[in-house]
Coordinates of C-alpha atoms and ligand atoms in Angstrom, one line a residue:
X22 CA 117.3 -33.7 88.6
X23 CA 114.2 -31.9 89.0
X24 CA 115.9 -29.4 90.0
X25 CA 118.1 -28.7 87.3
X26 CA 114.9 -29.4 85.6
X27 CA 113.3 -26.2 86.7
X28 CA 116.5 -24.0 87.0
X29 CA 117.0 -25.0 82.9
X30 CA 113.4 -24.6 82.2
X31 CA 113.5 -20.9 83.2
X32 CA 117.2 -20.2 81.8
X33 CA 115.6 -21.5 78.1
X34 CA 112.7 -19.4 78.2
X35 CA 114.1 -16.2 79.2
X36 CA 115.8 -16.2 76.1
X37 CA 113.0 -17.8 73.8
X38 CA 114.6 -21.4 73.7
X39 CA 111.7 -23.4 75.8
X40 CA 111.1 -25.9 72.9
X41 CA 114.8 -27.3 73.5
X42 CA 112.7 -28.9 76.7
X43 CA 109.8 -29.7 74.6
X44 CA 110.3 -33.3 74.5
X45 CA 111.8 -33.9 77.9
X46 CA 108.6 -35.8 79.8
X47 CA 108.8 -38.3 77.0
X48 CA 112.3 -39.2 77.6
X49 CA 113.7 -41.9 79.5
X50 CA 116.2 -41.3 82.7
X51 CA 119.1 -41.2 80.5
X52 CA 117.9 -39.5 77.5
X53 CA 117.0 -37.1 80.1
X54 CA 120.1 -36.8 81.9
X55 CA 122.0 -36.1 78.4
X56 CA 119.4 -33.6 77.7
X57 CA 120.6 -31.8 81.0
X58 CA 123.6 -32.3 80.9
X59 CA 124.2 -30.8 77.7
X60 CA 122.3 -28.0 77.9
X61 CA 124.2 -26.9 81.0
X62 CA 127.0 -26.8 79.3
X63 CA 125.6 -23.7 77.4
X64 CA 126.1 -19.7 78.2
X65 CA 122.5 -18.4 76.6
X66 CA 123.1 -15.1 77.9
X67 CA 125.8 -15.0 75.5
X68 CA 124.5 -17.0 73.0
X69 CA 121.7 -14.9 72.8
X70 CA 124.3 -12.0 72.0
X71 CA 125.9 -14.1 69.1
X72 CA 122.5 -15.4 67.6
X73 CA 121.4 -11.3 67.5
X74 CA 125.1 -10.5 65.8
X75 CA 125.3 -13.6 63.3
X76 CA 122.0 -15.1 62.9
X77 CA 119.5 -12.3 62.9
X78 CA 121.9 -10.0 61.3
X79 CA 125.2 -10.4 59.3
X80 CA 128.4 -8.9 60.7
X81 CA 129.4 -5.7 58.4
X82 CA 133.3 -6.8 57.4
X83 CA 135.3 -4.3 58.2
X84 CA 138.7 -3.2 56.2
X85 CA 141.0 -1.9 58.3
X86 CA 141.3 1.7 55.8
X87 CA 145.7 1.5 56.2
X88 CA 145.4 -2.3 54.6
X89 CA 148.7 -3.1 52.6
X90 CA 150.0 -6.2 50.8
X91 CA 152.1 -8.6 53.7
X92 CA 155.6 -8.6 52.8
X93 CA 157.0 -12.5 53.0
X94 CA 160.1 -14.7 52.6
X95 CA 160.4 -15.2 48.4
X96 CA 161.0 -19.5 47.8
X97 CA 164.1 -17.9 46.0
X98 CA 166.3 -17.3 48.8
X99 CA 168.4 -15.2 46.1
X100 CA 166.6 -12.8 44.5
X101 CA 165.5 -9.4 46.1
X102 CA 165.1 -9.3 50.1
X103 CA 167.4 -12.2 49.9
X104 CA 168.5 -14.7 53.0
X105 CA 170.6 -17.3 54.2
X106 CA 168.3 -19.9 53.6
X107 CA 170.9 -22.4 54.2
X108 CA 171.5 -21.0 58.1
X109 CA 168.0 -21.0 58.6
X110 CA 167.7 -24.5 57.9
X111 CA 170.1 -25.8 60.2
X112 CA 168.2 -23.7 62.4
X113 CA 165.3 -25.2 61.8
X114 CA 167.0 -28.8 61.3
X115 CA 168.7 -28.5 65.0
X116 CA 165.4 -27.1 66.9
X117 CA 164.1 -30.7 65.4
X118 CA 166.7 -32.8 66.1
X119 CA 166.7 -31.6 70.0
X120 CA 162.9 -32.7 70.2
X121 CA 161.7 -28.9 70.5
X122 CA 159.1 -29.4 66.8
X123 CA 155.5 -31.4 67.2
X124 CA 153.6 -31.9 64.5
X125 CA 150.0 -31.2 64.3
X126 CA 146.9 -31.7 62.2
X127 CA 143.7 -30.5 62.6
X128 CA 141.0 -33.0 61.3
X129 CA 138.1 -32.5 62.7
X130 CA 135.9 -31.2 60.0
X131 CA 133.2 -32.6 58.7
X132 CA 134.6 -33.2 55.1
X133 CA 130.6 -32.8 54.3
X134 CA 131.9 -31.3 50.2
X135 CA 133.8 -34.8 49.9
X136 CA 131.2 -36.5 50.8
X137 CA 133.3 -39.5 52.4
X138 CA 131.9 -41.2 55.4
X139 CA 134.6 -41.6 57.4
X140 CA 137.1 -39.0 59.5
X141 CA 138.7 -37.5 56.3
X142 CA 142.1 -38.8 57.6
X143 CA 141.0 -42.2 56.7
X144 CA 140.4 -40.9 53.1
X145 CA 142.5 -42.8 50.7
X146 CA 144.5 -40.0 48.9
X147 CA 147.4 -41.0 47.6
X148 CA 147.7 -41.5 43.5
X149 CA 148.8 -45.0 43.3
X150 CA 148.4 -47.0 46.8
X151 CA 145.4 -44.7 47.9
X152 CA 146.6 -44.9 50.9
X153 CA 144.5 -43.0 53.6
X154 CA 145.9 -39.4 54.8
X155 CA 146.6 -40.5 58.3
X156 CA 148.8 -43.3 57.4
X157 CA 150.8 -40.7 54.7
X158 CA 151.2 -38.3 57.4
X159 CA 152.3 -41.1 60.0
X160 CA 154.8 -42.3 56.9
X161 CA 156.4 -38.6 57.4
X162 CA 156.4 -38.4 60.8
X163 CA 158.2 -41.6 60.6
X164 CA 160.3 -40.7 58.3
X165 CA 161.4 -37.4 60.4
X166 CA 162.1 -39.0 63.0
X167 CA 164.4 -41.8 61.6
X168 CA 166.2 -38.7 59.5
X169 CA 167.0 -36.4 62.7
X170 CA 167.0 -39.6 65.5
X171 CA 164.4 -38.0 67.3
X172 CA 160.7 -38.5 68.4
X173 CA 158.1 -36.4 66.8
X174 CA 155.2 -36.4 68.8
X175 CA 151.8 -36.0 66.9
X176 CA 149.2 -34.0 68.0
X177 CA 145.8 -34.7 66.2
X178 CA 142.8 -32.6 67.0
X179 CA 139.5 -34.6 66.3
X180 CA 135.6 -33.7 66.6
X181 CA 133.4 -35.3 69.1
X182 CA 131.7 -36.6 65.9
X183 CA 134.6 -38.5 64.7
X184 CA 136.8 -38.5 67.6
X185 CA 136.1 -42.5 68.2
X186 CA 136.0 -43.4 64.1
X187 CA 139.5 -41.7 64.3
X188 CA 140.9 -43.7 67.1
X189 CA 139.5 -47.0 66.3
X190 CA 141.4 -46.3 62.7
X191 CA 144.7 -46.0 64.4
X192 CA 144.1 -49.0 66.4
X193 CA 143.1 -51.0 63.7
X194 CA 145.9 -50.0 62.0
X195 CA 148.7 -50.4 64.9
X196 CA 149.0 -46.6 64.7
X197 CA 151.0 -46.8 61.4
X198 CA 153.9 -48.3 63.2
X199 CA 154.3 -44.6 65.5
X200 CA 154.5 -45.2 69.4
X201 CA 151.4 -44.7 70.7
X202 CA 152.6 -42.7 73.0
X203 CA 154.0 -40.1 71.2
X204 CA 150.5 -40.0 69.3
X205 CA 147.8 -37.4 71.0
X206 CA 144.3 -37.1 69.7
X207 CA 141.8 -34.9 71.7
X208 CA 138.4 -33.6 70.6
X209 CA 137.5 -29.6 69.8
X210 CA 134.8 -28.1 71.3
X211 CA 131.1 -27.9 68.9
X212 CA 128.8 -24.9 68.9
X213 CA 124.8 -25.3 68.7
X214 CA 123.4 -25.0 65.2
X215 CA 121.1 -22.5 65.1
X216 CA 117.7 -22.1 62.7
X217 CA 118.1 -18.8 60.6
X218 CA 114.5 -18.1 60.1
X219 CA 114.1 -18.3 64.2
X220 CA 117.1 -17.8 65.7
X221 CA 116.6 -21.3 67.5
X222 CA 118.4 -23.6 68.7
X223 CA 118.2 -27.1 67.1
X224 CA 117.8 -30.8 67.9
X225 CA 119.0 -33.5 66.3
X226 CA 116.9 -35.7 68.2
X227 CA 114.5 -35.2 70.9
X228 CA 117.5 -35.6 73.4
X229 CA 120.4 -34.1 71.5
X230 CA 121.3 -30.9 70.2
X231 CA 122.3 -30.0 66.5
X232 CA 126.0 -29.5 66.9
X233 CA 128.8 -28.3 64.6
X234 CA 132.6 -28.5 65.6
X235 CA 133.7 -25.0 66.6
X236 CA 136.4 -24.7 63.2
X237 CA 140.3 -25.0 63.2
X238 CA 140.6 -22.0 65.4
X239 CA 139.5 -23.9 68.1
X240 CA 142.6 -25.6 67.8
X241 CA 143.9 -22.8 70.3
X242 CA 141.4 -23.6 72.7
X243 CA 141.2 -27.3 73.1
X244 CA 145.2 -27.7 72.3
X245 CA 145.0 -25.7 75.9
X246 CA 141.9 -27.4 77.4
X247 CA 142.7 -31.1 76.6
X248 CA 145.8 -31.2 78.5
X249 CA 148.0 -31.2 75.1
X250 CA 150.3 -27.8 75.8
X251 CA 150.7 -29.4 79.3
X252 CA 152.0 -32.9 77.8
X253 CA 153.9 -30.7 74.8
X254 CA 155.7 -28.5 77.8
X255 CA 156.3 -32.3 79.6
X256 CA 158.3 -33.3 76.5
X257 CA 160.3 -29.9 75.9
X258 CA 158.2 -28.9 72.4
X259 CA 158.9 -25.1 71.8
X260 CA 157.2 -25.0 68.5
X261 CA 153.9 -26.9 67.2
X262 CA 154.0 -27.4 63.2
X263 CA 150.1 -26.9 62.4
X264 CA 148.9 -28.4 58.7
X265 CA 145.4 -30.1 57.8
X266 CA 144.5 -33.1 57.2
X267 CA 143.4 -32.8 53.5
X268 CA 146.2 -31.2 52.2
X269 CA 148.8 -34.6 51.4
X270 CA 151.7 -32.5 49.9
X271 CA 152.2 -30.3 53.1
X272 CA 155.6 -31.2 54.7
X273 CA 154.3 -32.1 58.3
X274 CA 157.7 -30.7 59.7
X275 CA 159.7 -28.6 57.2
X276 CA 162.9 -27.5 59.0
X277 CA 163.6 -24.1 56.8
X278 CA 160.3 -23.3 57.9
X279 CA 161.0 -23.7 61.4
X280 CA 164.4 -22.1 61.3
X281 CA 162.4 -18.6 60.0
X282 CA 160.3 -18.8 62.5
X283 CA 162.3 -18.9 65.5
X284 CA 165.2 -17.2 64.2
X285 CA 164.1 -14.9 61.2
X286 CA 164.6 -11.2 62.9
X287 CA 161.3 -9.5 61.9
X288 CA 159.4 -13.2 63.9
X289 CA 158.3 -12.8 67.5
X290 CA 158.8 -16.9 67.3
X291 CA 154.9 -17.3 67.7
X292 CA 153.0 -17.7 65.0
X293 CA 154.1 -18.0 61.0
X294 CA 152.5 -18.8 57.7
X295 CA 153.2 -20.5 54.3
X296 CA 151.6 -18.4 51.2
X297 CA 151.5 -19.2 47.8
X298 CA 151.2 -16.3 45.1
X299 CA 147.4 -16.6 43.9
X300 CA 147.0 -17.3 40.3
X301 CA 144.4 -15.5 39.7
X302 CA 142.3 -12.5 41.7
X303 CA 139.5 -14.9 42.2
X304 CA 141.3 -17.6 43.7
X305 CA 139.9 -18.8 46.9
X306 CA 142.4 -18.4 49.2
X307 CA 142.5 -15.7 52.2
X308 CA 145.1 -13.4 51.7
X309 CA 147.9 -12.1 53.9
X310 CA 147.3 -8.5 54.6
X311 CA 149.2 -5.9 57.0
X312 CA 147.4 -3.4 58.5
X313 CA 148.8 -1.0 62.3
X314 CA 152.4 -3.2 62.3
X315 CA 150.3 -6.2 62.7
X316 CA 150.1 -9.4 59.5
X317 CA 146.4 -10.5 59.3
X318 CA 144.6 -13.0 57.0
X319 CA 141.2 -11.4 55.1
X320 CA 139.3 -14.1 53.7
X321 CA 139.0 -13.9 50.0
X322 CA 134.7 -13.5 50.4
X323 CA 135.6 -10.4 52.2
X324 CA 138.1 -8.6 50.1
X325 CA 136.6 -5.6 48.5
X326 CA 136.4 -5.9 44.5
X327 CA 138.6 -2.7 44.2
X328 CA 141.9 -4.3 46.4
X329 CA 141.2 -7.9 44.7
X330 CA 141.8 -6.7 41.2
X331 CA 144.4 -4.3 42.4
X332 CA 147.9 -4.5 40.3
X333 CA 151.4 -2.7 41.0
X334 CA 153.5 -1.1 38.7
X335 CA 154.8 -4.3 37.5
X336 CA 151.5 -5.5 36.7
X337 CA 151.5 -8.5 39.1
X338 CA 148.6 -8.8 41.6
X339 CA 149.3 -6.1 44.7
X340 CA 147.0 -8.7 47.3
X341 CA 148.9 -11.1 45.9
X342 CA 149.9 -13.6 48.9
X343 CA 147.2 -16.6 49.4
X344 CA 147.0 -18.7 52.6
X345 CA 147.0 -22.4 52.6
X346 CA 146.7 -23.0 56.1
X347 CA 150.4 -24.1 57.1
X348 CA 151.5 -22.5 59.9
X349 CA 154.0 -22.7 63.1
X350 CA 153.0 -21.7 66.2
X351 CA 154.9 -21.6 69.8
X352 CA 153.6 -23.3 72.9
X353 CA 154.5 -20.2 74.7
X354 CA 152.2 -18.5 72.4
X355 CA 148.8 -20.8 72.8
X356 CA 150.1 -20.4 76.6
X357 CA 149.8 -17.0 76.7
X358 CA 146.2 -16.6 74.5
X359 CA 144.5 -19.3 76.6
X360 CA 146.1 -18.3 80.4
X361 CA 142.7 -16.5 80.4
X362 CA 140.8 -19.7 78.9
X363 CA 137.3 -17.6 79.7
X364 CA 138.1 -15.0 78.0
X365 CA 139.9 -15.5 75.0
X366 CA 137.6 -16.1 71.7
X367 CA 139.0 -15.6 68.0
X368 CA 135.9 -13.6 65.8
X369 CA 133.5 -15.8 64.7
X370 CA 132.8 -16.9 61.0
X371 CA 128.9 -17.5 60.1
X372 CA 128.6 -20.2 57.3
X373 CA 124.7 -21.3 56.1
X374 CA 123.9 -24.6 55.8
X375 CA 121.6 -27.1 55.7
X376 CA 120.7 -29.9 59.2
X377 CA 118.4 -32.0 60.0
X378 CA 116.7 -31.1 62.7
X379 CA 114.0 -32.8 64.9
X380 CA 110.3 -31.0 65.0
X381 CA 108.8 -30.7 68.0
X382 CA 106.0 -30.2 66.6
X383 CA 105.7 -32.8 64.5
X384 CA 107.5 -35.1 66.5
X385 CA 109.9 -36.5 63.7
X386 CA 113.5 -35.9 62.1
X387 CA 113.3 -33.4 59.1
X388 CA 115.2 -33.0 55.9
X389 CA 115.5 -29.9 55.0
X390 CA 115.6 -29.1 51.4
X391 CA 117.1 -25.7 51.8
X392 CA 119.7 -23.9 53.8
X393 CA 118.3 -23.9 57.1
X394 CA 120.9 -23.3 59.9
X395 CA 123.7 -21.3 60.3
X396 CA 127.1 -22.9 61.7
X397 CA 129.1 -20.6 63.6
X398 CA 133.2 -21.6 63.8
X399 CA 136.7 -19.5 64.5
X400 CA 139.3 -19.6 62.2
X401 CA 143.0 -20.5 63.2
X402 CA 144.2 -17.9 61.0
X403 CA 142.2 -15.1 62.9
X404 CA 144.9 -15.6 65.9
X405 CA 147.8 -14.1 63.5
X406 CA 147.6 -10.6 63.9
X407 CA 147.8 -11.6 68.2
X408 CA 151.3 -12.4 67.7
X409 CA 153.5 -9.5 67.9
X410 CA 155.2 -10.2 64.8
X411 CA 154.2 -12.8 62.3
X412 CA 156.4 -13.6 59.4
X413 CA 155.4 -15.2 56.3
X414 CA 157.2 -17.8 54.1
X415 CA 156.6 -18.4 50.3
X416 CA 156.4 -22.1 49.3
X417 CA 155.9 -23.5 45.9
X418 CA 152.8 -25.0 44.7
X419 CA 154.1 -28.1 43.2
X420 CA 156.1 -29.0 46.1
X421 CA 153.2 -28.1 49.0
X422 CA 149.8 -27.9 47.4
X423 CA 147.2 -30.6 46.5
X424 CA 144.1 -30.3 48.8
X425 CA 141.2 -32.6 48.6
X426 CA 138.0 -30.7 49.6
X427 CA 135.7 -31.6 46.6
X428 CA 134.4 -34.9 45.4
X429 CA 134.8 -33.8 41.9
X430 CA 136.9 -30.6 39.9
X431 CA 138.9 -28.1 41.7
X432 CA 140.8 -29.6 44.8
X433 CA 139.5 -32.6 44.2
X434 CA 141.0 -37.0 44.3
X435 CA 141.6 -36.2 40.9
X436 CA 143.4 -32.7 40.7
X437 CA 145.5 -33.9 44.3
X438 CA 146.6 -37.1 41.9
X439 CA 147.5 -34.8 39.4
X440 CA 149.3 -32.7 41.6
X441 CA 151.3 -35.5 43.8
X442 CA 152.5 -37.0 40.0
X443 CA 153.7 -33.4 39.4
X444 CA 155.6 -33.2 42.4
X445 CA 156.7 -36.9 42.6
X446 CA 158.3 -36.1 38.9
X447 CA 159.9 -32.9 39.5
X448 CA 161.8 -34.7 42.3
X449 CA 163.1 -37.4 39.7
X450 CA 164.3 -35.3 37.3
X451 CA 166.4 -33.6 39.9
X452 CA 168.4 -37.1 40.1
X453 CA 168.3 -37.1 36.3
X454 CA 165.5 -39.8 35.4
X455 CA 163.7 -38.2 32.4
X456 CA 159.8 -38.1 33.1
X457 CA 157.4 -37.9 30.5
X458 CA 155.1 -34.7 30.5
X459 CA 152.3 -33.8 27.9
X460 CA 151.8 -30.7 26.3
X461 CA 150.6 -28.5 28.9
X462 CA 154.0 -29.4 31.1
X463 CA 152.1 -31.6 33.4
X464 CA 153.2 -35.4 34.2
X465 CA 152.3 -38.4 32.2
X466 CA 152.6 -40.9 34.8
X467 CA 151.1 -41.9 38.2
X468 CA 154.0 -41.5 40.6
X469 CA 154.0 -42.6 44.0
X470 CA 157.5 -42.1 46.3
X471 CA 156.7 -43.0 49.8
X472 CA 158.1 -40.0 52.3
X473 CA 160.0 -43.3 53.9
X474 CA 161.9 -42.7 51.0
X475 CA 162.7 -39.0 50.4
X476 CA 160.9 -36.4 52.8
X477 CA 162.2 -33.8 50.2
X478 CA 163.4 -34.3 46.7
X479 CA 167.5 -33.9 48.5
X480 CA 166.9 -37.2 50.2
X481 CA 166.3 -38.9 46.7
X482 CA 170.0 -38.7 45.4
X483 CA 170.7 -41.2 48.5
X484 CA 167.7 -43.2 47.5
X485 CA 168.6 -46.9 46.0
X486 CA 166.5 -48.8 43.4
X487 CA 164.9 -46.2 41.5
X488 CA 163.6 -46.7 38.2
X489 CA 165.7 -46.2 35.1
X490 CA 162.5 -45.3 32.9
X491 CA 159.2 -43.9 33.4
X492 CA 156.9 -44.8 30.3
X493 CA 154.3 -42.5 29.7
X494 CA 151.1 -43.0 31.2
X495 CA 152.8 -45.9 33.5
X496 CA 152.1 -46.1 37.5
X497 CA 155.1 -46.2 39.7
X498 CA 155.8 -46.5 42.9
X499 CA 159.2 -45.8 44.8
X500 CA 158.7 -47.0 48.8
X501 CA 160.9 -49.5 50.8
X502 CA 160.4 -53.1 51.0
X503 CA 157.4 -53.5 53.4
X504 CA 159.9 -54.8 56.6
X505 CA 161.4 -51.7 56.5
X506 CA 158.8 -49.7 55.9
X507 CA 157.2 -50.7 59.7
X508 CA 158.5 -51.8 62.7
Ligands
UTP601 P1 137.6 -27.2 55.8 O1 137.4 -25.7 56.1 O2 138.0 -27.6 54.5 O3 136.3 -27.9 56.3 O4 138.7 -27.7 56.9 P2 135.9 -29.5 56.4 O5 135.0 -29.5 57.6 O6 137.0 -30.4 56.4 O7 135.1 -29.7 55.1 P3 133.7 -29.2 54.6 O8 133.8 -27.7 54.6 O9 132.6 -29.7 55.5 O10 133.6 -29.7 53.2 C1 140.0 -27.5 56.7 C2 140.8 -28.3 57.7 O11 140.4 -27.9 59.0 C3 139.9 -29.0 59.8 C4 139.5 -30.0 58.7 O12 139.5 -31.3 59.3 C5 140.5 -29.8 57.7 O13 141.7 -30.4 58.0 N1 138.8 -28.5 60.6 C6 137.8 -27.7 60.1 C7 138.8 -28.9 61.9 O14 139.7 -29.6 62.4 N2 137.7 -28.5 62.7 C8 136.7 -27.7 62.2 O15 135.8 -27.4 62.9 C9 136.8 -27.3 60.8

């Protein structure tokens, strides 16, 4: 160990990191050997490169100068640029019914804008039951696979911060009556955080580095790494449906989707996108762009003012599609990014925050009260323009949009509630049950239909015991007797 000792000792100070070792004679054997170990794991010739690009200076966002709007599949299937929406969902409806569709959620953020202590999965979201994410996704996933008669596997990427919360949630909860089997959680990778003033490194504790998970585009990465494109090419997947955990009205597997995706004629099969139209220019959503043949996401902090505000002739928004983050993506794709695991990196994305950090100097844990660090992470949306021909698809807010980020006003419990009434309404008036709305349009109950009992609003004209009246400001729920809800 002394060894490694001495090797490590001269790595960190020829690139002005010797305090990470400043505690390391006071350490027992073990702290010692974590120490080691972990900072082993750690290129600092090419950390030192990232610190100089992204710490000590900001990257200058470029705009690709041919930047256009991304054209995309309208909702209405009808109106201009028409297509046979009904073909592409049997498409899409037989690729899942022969086992070739996974579903996957990313979830291992930190949730730190909630503020909820747990693995945001274990959040509970919905508007009547509150029942957490992870057992509404598991409902759908069920539900899928009762619909087609298949098994969905589900691929769930944790953090190595809440990797073990996350597990010991299924457990407790007997994995939400999925096989176990067919349920694959790995962790992603973590990048040091790094002091902005300094460009240091930073501890958490005297034997630990300050660590952030690496972002959602280090799904490609550790989907490759943890052995879960091996187990997905074991089981015959083609074609991983990616969503996030915080967002309860994404369809986990939506078969028109699929069916564009590996059929549409302008797709390469590898990677496409939902967008919704933004309502306004300022809304925070990165927007699809094209630019050399290729479909690429610019995140809204980065459009330019001038392309933002930008109108056509019609007067509607020309950088008008918004991403939300739901996206397929073929194994043979995350194959061929990560056959060169070494090599391939999506850009990074610099955020500034604020982490604790242990002093060396002064030998204790501080609190900063300002932004201190900066996080470095990859986003998954960065890998678009690598696929040789990306298609987007338009989905409706109502039906597919309801994040909770925020303990309190936009995407928050409260506007998601709002949102799932809206949606759970919509759907019963399309069976004919009149649903009370208030002046602005918006529902006037708290409505609750469990996916177990329609996965769309089609599957509710099968459904039996709904209610004849919704009273304004009542709370309904629609789900099956609990024995058939679980196995
Ligand atoms: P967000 O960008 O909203 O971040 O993640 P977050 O970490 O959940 O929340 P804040 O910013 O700390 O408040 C969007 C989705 O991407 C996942 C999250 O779990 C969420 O589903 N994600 C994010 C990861 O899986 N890993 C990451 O490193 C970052």
């Amino acid at each position: 160990m002394s060894q490694r000792f001495s090797a490590l000792e001269e790595n960190l100070k020829a690139h002005g990191q010797s305090h990470l070792l400043a505690c390391y004679h006071e350490l027992n054997e073990l702290q010692q050997r974590a120490l080691l170990d972990q900072l082993s794991q750690i290129d600092f010739a090419a950390l030192e490169k990232l610190i100089e690009d992204y710490v000590r200076n900001r990257p200058a966002v470029c705009i690709p100068e041919d930047l256009s709007p991304a054209p995309y599949y309208r909702h209405d299937p009808k109106g201009p640029g028409g297509y046979d929406a009904a073909d592409y969902r049997r498409v899409g409806e037989d690729l899942i019914r022969r086992g070739k569709v996974a579903a996957f959620t990313v979830a291992g953020g930190q949730g730190t804008r909630l503020g909820w202590s747990g693995p945001k999965g274990t959040y509970p979201a919905t508007v009547v039951t509150g029942k957490p994410l992870f057992r509404w996704f598991a409902e759908q996933i069920l539900a899928t696979e009762r619909k087609y008669g298949v098994t969905i596997p589900w691929y769930i990427m944790t953090s190595p911060m809440n990797h073990e919360a996350t597990r010991a949630f299924f457990q407790d909860n007997n994995n939400f009556s999925l096989e176990r089997k067919n349920i694959f959680m790995f962790p992603q990778g973590v990048l040091p955080s790094i002091e902005t003033a300094t460009g240091k490194l930073l501890l958490a504790d005297r034997h630990r580095l300050a660590v952030n998970p690496d972002g959602h585009g280090g799904s490609i990465r550790a989907l490759h790494e943890c052995g879960a494109i091996e187990d997905m090419v074991g089981r015959g997947i083609e074609h991983i449906s990616y969503f996030q955990i915080d967002n309860p009205l994404v369809k986990a597997v939506d078969p028109l989707f699929v069916g564009l995706h590996a059929a549409a004629d302008d797709s390469s099969g590898e990677m496409s996108s939902k967008m919704l139209p933004k309502i306004t220019p300022e809304e925070k959503l990165g927007v699809f762009c094209r630019s050399e043949g290729k479909t690429l996401v610019i995140e809204y902090s980065d459009l330019p003012e001038d392309l933002m505000y930008a109108r056509d002739e019609r007067g509607h928004l020309r950088f008008l599609s918004g991403s939300i983050a739901i996206h397929l993506l073929s194994v043979g794709f995350v194959q061929r990014l990560t056959a060169d695991a070494h090599h391939f990196a999506l850009p990074y994305h610099r955020a500034d925050k604020k982490v604790p950090y242990y002093d060396t100097d002064q030998r204790r844990v501080v609190e900063p009260s300002e932004l201190n660090s900066v996080k470095l992470e990859t986003f998954v949306f960065d890998a678009i323009p690598l696929a040789d021909s990306s298609i987007i698809y338009e989905t409706s807010r109502v039906e597919e949009f309801g994040p909770i980020k925020n303990a309190e006003g936009v995407d928050s419990p409260a506007t998601s509630h709002q949102l799932q009434s809206d949606r759970a309404g919509a759907w019963l008036e399309t069976v004919g049950l009149e649903v009370p709305r208030d002046d602005e349009g918006r529902v006037n109950a708290r409505i609750e239909i469990s996916p177990l009992i329609a996965l769309e609003s089609g599957d509710l004209a099968s459904a039996v015991d709904l209610p004849e009246r919704i009273e304004p400001g009542s709370e309904i729920v629609i789900q099956p007797p609990r024995k058939q809800m679980f196995r």
